[in-house]
Every structure is written in C-alpha cells, then in structure tokens.
Coordinates of C-alpha atoms and ligand atoms in Angstrom, one line a residue:
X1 CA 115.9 105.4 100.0
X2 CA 112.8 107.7 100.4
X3 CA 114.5 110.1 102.8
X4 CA 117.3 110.3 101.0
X5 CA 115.3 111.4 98.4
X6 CA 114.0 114.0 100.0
X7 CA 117.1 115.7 100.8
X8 CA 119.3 115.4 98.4
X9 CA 119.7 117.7 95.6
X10 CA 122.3 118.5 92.9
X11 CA 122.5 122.3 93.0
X12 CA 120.4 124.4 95.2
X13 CA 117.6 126.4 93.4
X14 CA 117.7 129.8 93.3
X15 CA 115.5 130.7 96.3
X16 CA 116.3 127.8 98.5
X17 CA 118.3 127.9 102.0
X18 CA 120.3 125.0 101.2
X19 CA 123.5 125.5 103.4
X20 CA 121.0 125.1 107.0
X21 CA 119.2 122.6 106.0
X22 CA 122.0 120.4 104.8
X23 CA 123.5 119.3 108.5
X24 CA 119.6 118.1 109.5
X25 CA 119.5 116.3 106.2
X26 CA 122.4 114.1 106.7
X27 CA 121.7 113.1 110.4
X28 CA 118.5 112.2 108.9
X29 CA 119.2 110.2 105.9
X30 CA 121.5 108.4 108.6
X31 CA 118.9 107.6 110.9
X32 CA 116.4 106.4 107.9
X33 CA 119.2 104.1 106.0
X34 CA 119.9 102.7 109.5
X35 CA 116.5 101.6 110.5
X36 CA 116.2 100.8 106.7
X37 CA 118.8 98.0 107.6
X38 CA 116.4 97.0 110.9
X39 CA 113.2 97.0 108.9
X40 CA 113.8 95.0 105.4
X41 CA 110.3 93.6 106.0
X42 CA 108.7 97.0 105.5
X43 CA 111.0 98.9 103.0
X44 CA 111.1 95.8 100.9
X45 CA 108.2 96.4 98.9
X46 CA 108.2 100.4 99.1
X47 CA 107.4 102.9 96.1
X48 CA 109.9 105.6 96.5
X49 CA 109.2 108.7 96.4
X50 CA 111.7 111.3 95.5
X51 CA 110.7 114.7 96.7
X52 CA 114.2 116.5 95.9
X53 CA 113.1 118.4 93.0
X54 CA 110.5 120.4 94.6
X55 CA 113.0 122.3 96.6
X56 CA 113.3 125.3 94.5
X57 CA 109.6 125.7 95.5
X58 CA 109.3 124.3 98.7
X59 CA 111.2 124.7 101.9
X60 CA 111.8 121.3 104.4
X61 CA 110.9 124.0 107.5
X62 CA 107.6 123.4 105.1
X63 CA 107.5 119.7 104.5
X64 CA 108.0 119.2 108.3
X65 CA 105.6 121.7 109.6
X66 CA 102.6 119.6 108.1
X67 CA 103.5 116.7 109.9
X68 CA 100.6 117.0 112.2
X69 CA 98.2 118.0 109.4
X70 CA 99.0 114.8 107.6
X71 CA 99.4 112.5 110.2
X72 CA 95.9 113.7 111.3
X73 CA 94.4 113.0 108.1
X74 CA 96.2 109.9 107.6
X75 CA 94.2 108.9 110.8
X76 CA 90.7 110.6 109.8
X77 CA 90.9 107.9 106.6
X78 CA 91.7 104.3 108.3
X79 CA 90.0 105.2 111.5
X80 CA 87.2 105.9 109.6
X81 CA 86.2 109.2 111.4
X82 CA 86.1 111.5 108.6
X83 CA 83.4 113.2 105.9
X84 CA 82.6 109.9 103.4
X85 CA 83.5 107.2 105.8
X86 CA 80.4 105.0 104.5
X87 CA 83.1 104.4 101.8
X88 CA 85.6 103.2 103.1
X89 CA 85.2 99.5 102.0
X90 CA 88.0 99.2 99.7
X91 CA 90.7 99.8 103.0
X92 CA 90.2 96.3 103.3
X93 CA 89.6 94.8 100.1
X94 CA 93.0 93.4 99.8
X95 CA 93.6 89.4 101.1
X96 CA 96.2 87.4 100.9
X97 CA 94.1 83.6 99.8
X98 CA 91.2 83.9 97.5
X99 CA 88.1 84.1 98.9
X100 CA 84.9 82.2 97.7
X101 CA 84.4 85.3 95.6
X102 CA 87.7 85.4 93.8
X103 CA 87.5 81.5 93.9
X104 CA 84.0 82.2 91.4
X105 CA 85.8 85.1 89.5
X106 CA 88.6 82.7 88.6
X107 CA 86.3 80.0 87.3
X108 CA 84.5 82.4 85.4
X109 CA 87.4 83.5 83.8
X110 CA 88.8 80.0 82.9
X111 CA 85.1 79.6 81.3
X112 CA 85.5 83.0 79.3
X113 CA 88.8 82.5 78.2
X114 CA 88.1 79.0 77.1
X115 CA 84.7 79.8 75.0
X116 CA 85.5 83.2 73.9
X117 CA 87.3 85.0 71.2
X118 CA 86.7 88.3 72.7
X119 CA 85.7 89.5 76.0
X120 CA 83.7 93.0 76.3
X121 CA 83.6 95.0 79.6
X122 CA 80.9 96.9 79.9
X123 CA 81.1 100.1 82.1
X124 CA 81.6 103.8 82.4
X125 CA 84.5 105.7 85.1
X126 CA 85.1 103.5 87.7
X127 CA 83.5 100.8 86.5
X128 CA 86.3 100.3 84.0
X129 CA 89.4 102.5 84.1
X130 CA 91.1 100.7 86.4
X131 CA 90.8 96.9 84.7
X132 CA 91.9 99.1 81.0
X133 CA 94.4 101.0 83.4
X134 CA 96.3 97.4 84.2
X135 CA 95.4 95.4 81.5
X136 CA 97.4 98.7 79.1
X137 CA 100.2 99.2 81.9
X138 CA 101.1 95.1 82.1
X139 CA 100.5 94.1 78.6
X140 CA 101.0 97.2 76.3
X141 CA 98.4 99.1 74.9
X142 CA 98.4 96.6 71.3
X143 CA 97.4 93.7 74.1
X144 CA 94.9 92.8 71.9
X145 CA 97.2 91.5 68.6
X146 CA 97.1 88.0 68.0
X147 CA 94.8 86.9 71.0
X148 CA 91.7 84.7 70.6
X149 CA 90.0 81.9 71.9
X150 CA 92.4 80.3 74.7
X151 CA 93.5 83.9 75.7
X152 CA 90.8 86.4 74.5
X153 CA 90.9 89.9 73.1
X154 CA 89.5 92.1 75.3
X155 CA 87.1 95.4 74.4
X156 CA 85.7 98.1 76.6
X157 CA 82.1 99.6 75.5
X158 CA 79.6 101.6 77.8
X159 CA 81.9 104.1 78.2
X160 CA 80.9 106.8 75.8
X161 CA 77.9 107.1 73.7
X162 CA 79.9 107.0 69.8
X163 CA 78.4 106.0 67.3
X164 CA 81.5 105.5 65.5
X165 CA 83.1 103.2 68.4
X166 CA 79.8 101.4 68.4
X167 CA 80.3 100.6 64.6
X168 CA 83.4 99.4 65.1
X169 CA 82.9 97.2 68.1
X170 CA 79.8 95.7 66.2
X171 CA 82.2 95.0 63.1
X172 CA 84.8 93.6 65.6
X173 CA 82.2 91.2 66.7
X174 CA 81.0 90.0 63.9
X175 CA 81.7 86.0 63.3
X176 CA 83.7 85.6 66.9
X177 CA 82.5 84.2 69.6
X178 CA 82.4 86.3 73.1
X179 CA 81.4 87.0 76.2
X180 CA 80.2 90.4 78.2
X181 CA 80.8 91.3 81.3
X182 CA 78.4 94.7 82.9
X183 CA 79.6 96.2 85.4
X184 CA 77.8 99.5 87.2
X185 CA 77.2 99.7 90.7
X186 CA 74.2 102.2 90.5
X187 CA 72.7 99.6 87.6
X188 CA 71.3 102.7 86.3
X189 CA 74.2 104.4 84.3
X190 CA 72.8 105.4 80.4
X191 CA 76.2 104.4 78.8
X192 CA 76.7 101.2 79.4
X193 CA 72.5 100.7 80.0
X194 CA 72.4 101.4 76.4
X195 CA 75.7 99.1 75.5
X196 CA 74.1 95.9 77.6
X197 CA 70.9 96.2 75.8
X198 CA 72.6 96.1 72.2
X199 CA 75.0 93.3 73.4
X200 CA 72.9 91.5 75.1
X201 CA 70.6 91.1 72.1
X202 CA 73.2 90.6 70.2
X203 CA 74.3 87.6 72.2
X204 CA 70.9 85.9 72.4
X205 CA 70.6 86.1 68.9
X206 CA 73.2 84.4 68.3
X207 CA 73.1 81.5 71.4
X208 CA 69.4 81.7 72.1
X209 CA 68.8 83.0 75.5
X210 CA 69.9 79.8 77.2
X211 CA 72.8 80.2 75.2
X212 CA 73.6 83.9 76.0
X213 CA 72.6 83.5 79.7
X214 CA 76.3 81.4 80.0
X215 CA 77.9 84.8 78.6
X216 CA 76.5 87.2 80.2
X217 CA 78.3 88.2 83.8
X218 CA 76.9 90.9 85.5
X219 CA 78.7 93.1 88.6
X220 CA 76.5 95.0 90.3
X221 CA 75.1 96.3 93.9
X222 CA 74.7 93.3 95.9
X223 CA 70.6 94.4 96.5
X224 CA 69.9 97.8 94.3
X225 CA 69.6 98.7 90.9
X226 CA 68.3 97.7 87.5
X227 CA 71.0 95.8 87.0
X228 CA 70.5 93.5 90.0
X229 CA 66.8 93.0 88.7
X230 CA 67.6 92.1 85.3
X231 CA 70.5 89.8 86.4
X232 CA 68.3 88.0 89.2
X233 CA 65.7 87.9 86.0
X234 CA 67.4 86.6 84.0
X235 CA 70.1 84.4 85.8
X236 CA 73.4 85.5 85.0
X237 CA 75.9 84.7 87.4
X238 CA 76.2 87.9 88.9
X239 CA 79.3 89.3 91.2
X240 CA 79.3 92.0 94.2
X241 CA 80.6 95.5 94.5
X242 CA 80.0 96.0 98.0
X243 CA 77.8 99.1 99.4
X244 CA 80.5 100.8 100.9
X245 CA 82.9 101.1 98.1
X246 CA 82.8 103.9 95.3
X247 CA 83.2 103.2 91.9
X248 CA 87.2 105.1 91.5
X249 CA 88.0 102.6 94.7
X250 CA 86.5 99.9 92.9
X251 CA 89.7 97.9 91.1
X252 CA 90.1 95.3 93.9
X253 CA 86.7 94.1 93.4
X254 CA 84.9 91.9 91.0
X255 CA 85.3 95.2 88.6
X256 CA 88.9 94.9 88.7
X257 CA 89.4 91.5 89.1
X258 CA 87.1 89.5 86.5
X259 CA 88.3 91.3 83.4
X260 CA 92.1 91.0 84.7
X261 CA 91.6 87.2 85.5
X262 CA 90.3 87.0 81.8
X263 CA 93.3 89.0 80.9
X264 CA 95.3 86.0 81.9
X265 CA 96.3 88.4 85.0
X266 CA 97.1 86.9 88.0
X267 CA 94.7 88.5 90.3
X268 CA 96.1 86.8 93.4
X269 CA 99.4 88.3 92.8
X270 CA 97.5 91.8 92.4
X271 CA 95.5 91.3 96.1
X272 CA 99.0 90.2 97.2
X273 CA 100.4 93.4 96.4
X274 CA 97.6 95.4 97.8
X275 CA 98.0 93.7 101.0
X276 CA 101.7 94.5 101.0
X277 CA 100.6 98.0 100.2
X278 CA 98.2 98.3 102.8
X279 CA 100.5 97.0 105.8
X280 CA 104.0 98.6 104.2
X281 CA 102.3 102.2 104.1
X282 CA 100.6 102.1 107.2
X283 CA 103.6 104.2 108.4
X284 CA 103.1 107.7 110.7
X285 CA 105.8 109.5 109.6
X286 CA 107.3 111.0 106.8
X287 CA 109.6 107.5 105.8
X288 CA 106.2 107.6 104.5
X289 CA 105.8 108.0 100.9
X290 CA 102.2 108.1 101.1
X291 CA 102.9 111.2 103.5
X292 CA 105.7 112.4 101.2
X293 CA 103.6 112.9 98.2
X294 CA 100.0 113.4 100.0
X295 CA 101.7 116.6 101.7
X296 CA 104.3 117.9 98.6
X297 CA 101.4 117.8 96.3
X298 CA 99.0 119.8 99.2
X299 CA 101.6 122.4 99.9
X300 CA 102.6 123.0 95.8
X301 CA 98.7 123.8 95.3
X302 CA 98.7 126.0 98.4
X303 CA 101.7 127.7 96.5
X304 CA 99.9 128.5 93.5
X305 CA 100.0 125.3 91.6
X306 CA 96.9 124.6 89.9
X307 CA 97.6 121.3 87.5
X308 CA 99.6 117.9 88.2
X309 CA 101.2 116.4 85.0
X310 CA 101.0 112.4 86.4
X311 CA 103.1 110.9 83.4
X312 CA 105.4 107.7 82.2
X313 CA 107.8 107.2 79.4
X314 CA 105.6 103.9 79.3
X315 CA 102.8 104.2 76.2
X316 CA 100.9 101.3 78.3
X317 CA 100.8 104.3 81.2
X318 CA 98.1 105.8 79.3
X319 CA 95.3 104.4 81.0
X320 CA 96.3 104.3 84.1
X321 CA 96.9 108.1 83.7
X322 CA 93.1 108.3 83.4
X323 CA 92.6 105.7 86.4
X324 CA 94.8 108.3 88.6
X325 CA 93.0 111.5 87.0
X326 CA 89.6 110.2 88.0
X327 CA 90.5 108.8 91.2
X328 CA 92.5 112.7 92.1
X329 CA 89.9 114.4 89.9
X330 CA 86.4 113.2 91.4
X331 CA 87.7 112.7 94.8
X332 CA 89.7 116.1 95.3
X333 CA 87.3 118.6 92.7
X334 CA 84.8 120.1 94.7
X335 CA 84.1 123.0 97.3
X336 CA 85.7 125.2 94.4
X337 CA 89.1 123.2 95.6
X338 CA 91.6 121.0 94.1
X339 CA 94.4 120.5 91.5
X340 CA 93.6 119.6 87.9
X341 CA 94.8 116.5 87.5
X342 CA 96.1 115.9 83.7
X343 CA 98.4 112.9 82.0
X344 CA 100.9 112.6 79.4
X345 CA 103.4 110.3 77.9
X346 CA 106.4 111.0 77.7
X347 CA 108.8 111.1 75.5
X348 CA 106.0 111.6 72.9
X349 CA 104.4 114.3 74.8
X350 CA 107.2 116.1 75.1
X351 CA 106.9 117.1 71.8
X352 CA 103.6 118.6 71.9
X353 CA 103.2 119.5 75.8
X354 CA 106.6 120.0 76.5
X355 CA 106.9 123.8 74.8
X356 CA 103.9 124.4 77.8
X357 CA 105.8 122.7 80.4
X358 CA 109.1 124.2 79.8
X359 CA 108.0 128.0 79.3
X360 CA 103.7 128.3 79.4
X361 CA 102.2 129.6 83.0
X362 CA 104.1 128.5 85.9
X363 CA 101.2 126.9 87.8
X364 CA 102.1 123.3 87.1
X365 CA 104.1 120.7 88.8
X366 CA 104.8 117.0 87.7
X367 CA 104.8 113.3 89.3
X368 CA 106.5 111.2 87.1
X369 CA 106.2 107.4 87.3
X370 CA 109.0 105.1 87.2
X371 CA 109.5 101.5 86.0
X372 CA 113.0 99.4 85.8
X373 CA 113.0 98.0 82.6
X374 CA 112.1 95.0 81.3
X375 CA 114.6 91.7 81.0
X376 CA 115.3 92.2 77.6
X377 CA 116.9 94.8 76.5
X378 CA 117.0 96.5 72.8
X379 CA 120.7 97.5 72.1
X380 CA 121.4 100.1 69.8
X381 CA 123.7 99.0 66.7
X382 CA 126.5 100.6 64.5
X383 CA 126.0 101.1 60.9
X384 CA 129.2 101.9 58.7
X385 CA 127.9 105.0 57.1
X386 CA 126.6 106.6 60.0
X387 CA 124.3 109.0 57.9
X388 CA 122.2 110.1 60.7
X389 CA 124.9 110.5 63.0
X390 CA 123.8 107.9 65.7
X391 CA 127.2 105.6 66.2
X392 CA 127.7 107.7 69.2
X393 CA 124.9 105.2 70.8
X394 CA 126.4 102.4 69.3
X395 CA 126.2 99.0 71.9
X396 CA 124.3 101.4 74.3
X397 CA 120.7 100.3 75.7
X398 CA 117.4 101.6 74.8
X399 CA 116.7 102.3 78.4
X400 CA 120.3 103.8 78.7
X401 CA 119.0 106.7 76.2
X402 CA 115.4 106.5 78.1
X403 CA 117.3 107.1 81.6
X404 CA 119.2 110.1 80.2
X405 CA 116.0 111.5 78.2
X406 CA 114.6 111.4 81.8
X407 CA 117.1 112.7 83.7
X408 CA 117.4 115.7 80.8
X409 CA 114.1 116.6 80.9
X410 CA 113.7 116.6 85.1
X411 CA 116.3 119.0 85.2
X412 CA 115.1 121.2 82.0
X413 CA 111.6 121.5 83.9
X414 CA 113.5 122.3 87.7
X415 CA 115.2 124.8 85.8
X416 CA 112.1 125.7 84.3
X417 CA 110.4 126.3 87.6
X418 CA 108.2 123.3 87.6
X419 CA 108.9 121.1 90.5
X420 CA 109.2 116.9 89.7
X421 CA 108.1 114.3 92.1
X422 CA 109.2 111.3 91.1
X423 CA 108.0 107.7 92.0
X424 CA 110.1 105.0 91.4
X425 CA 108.4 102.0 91.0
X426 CA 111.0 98.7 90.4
X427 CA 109.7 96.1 88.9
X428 CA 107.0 95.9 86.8
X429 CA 104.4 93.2 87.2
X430 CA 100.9 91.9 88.6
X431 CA 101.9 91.9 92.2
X432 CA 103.3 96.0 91.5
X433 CA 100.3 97.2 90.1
X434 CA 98.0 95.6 93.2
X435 CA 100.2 97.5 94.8
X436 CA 100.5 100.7 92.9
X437 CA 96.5 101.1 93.2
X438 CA 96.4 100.4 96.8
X439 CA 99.4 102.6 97.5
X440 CA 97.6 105.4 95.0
X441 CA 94.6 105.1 96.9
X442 CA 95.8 105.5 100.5
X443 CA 97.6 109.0 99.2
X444 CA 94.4 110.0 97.7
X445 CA 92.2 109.6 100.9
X446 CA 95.3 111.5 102.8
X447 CA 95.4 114.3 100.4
X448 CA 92.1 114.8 100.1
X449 CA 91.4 114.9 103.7
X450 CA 94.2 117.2 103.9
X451 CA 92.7 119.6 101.8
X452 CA 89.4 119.1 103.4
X453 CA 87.2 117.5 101.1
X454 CA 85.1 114.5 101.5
X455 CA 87.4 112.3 99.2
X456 CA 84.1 109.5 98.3
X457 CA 81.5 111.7 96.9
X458 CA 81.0 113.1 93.6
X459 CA 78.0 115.2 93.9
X460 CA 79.0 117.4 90.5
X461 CA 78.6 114.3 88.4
X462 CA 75.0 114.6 88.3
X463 CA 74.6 117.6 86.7
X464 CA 75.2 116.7 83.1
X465 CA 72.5 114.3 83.6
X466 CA 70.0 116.1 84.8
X467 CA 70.3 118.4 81.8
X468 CA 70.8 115.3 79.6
X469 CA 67.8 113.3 81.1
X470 CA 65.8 116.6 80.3
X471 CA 66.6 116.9 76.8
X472 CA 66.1 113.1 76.4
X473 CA 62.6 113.3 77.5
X474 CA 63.5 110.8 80.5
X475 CA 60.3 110.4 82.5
X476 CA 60.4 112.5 85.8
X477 CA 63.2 114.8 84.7
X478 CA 60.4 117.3 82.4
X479 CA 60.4 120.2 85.4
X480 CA 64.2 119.9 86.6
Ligands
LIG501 O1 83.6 106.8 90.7 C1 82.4 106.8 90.5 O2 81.6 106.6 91.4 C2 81.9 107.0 89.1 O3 82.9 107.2 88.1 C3 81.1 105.7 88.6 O4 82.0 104.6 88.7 C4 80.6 105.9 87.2 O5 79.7 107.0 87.2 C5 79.8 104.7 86.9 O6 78.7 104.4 87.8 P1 78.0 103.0 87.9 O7 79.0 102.0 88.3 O8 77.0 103.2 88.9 O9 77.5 102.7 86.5

C-alpha cells in the first residue's frame, strides 16, 4: 500500500495544491495496487511507508523531482562507488543457512545459556546498541525478570564509565554464575577496556584462569587490536567483525548475533529477514520505501527541519531508538550537515515532549514506528460505579484506545505543522527486526549519500578523546 500512502490524505493542508495533484495520484495508486497483485513475492514482506502527512510541507512536484537524486545515490551505496565504500561489508551480511560462523555462535550460546545465570556484553556504540536495541524491542525492556541459568539474564557494561552502574553490576554478580562476552572492533575503546579488565578478574577469581578462559568470548578485528592479542593470549574463543564493516552496521555480525542467540533469539530467523530486506528493497523507484523515506526526510531538512522525533508507543522501542539515533547521528553529522536525530516513547512522552511538539519551534518532524499488536489482547472492563468515568471503553481493546491515541495525536501534530512519516511494521518478531535493521540501514546509506556525506566515517568521535587521553595522562597524548 506504500503508494497509496503517499497520496492519500484526509483534508488538504493549508498551503498544499491538492485538487492537481489528485487525478495523478489515483492513476498512480492504480498502477502500484495492480502490480502489487503481479508482485506478491516482493510486497510481501515490505515496511510501509506512509508519507501522506508531510503534504502540508511538501509538494509531490517535490517528492518526484528527486527521483534522479535518490536513485543516484541509491546506486553510489550498493555499487560501491561512493565516499566510505571500504565499509560497505554489512550489504551482504545477511544469508539465508548458517554459516560455520553462526554455526560457532550458536554453540556458544547453547554453552552460555546452559552454564550461566547471567550473561554480560561488554561494549560501547555499535558494539552494543543494536543486540540491547532487539533484545528490549522483542522481549520488553523487564526481559531480565525471572531468567537464570537455562535462559540467562542479560547485562550490558563498557558502555559508560559510572561508578554507580559499576556498583550495581558488581552487586548483581555477586553469587551467580556468568559469562562475558567483549566486543570492540578497534580493541582499543577505554570503556569497555576498563569493564573487561574488572570482569575478567573477576571471572578468574572465581573459576581460576582455566576456568574463566570457558567464559570469556571475545569479538574483535579479525588481525588488529589489543583485543585480538589478549584473546590469541589467552585463548578465548574469539569471533570476527570483518574489516569492512563499521561498528553502527555491525548488528548482523557476531556483535549482534551472539548476545541475541544467548537471548534465546532466533538469529536465523533475524538473517532471514535481512535477506528478505536486502532483495525486497532493492527496488529503483519510489514503490520504494527505502526511497520514500531516504528522500521525505532529505527534502524536510532542506525545508528548514532540523530534528527527527524516531518514536513507538512500544516502551521496548527505547533502545532501538538509540540504535537508529547513532546509526542517523554518526553517519549523517558531519560537514556542518544533518538532522538531529532524537527518540521518544510515546504515549509517555507525550506528556513531557508533547507541549514542544505540539506548539515549541517548528523545525521538527516525526517518523513514527508501527507494530500490530500482539495475540493477546487486554480488554477493558465495566465496573458498576463507574467513578472515573471509563465505562465508555467498556469491552474495547487496549490497542483499540492505543490506535485512536495514535491517530489523535498524528493529526494534532499535522495540525500543528510538524509533518508524520509513519512506518508500519506488521508483525512483530525475530525475522521483522532482521529486517527492520537491514531495511534501516539501506535508507541510511541512501540518505546520507543524498545529502552528501560519507555515511561510514565518524571522524568527530575522536575528539573527546584526545582531550580525555590528555587529562588522563595516557602516554603519547602529553603535547596534543
Ligand atoms: O559506530 C562506531 O564505529 C562506533 O560507535 C563504535 O562502535 C564505538 O566507538 C566502539 O568502538 P569499538 O568497537 O572499536 O570499541
């Protein structure tokens, strides 16, 4: 239904042409629903985007006049001839049978989950939003009530230097038994350098160091980096992250996939997904959803937009929030360019951010995410003395009042003068959220090469450290 998305629209916004456009937008919406009919194979799996809020902004003379600009930088990313394209590895990360890598990765798991109580990930930005990311978005952000040995609790650390949350973790620890997996491409990152050493001692003494080495996982460089040395040293089993994939594009490979195969995620499912990602959105042409919201979101900042709100009405969104924020964020941020990307949850946000939405400075637009929901349904009951006035709900849904809280507040923000791309999502599950990433990815690479940025560098990163490394006294930063 993508086109159809695109075109159709309640009531005209105040500045928007709607009676021309409106005979081009049925032959259209024809033509698309017809070869929809032809095509089930590719529009089967398809996230839809629905562009038909952005109107009051936007014109389709617009939309339809980038078509070259985005079908040229949908080329420049997966023929490889653009700035960055010694990065490119994770195009073709996705497979349909597990390879003798994933084959390890799922042993390793079954090992982990069968001798630990918890699991800890050890690892900074990409090299562990995205596991949190699907771990929160698939099993809720409580995931960790109730598990143990058999199906293990799962912790992050590395990815912060707290005190506080190093405390805690410590206390968490105590009396269970676990397991740690470090992940960091460079080897060389302070945050989880310093976690691995304090959990790594923490580990032998309690197994010995024949006992610890059996806990101890490390996913690294395949040649570079301290990390490589110390795991070689000291023989953990160690996976890859291969050279020509950055850490945001990173999910798809061991960093991804170990902690979600402890997570009792089916991983295989996941790839699945990403390979029905990767041959669904191949498309070159604005059926496209990749296109759809790689050029809306270019041609909103080029009208003044300086902020994306990327948000759910699913609390388990959260993290993968901050997986899209750094993926947008560090790939699209440089050359004095780029939108700021934020998150929120909705309907809880709407209570603090929505004030700022609805009225602040109108340089924001919004991509809202969209699951169906779940099998069971909560249904709303009657109660005789109807104190707080809800019997007007009575024997609906949950999602019912979710679906109208949505709908409410898309039109309250259009009104508003903040335009709403939605993506609608179906079904949530493993083989979605392979796809979701994959799908995420694609429009990143697009949009960022449509706003003319190398999308797999992140030269700002550095400069915290430097200062950082001076202050610390780190040897060979005295003079920077
Ligand atoms: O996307 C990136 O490249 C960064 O966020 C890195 O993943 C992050 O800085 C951690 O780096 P490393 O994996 O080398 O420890």
């Amino acid at each position: 239904m993508s086109l159809l998305y695109i075109f159709r629209r309640k009531k005209p916004a105040p500045n928007e042409n709607y009676g021309k456009k409106s005979f081009t937008c049925v032959w259209l919406w024809f033509a698309v629903e017809y070869s929809r009919t032809l095509r089930k194979d590719v529009f089967h799996y398809m996230i839809k985007v629905d562009i038909s809020n952005v109107w009051g902004q936007l014109t389709l003379g617009d939309l339809l006049a980038m078509e070259k600009e985005v079908a040229d930088a949908h080329t420049t990313l997966v023929d490889g001839t653009g700035e960055g394209n010694d990065f490119l590895g994770w195009l073709n990360l996705p497979v349909r049978e597990p390879t003798e890598e994933i084959k390890r990765i799922q042993s390793a798991a079954k090992k982990i989950r069968e001798n630990s109580d918890v699991f800890v990930v050890i690892g900074i930005g990409g090299s562990y939003l995205g596991p949190r990311a699907a771990i929160e978005l698939l099993q809720g952000p409580n995931h960790n009530i109730g598990k143990g040995k058999g199906n293990p609790q799962i912790f992050f650390a590395g990815n912060g230097l707290s005190t506080r949350h190093w405390n805690e973790l410590q206390g968490l620890l105590e009396d269970k038994d676990f397991s740690i997996a470090i992940i960091s491409k460079s080897g060389t990152t302070t945050e989880p350098a310093i976690a691995t050493r304090a959990l790594r001692w923490m580990l032998e003494r309690k197994y010995g160091t024949a006992g610890a080495k059996e806990r101890i996982f490390a996913i690294t460089d395949p040649c570079k980096g301290a990390l490589r040395q110390m795991a070689t040293e000291e023989g953990w089993e160690t996976f890859v992250i291969p050279q020509n994939v950055g850490g945001r594009y990173s999910v798809l490979t061991p960093v991804g996939l170990l902690p979600l195969a402890v997570a009792g995620i089916d991983i295989m499912e996941m790839m699945n997904g990403a390979v029905d990602a990767k041959e669904t959105y191949n498309l070159r042409s604005f059926e496209n959803p990749v296109w759809q919201y790689a050029a809306v979101r270019n041609l909103l900042y080029r009208n003044g937009k300086a902020m994306e709100i990327f948000e759910s009405y699913e609390p388990g969104f959260k993290m993968f929030g901050g997986w899209w924020q750094q993926l947008f964020g560090e790939s699209e941020g440089k050359d004095g360019k780029g939108l700021f990307p934020v998150t929120a949850e909705f309907t809880a946000d709407l209570h603090s951010l929505g004030q700022m939405i609805q009225q602040g400075q109108r340089n924001i637009f919004e991509t809202m995410v969209r699951f169906d929901p779940p099998a069971a349904l909560y249904t709303i009951g009657s109660d005789w003395k109807n104190l707080d006035g809800l019997n007007y709900l009575e024997g609906k849904t949950l999602d019912f009042v979710d679906e109208k809280a949505y709908l409410g507040t898309v039109a309250a923000h259009v009104d508003g003068g903040v335009p709403v791309i939605t993506m609608d999502c179906g079904e949530l599950n493993d083989r979605k959220v392979g796809e979701l990433f994959y799908f995420l990815e694609l429009c990143c690479g697009v949009s960022a090469y449509i706003l003319d940025v190398n999308p797999f560098n992140q030269p700002g990163v550095e400069f915290y450290k430097r200062n950082m490394f001076k202050l610390l006294g780190k040897p060979g930063y005295e003079n920077q």
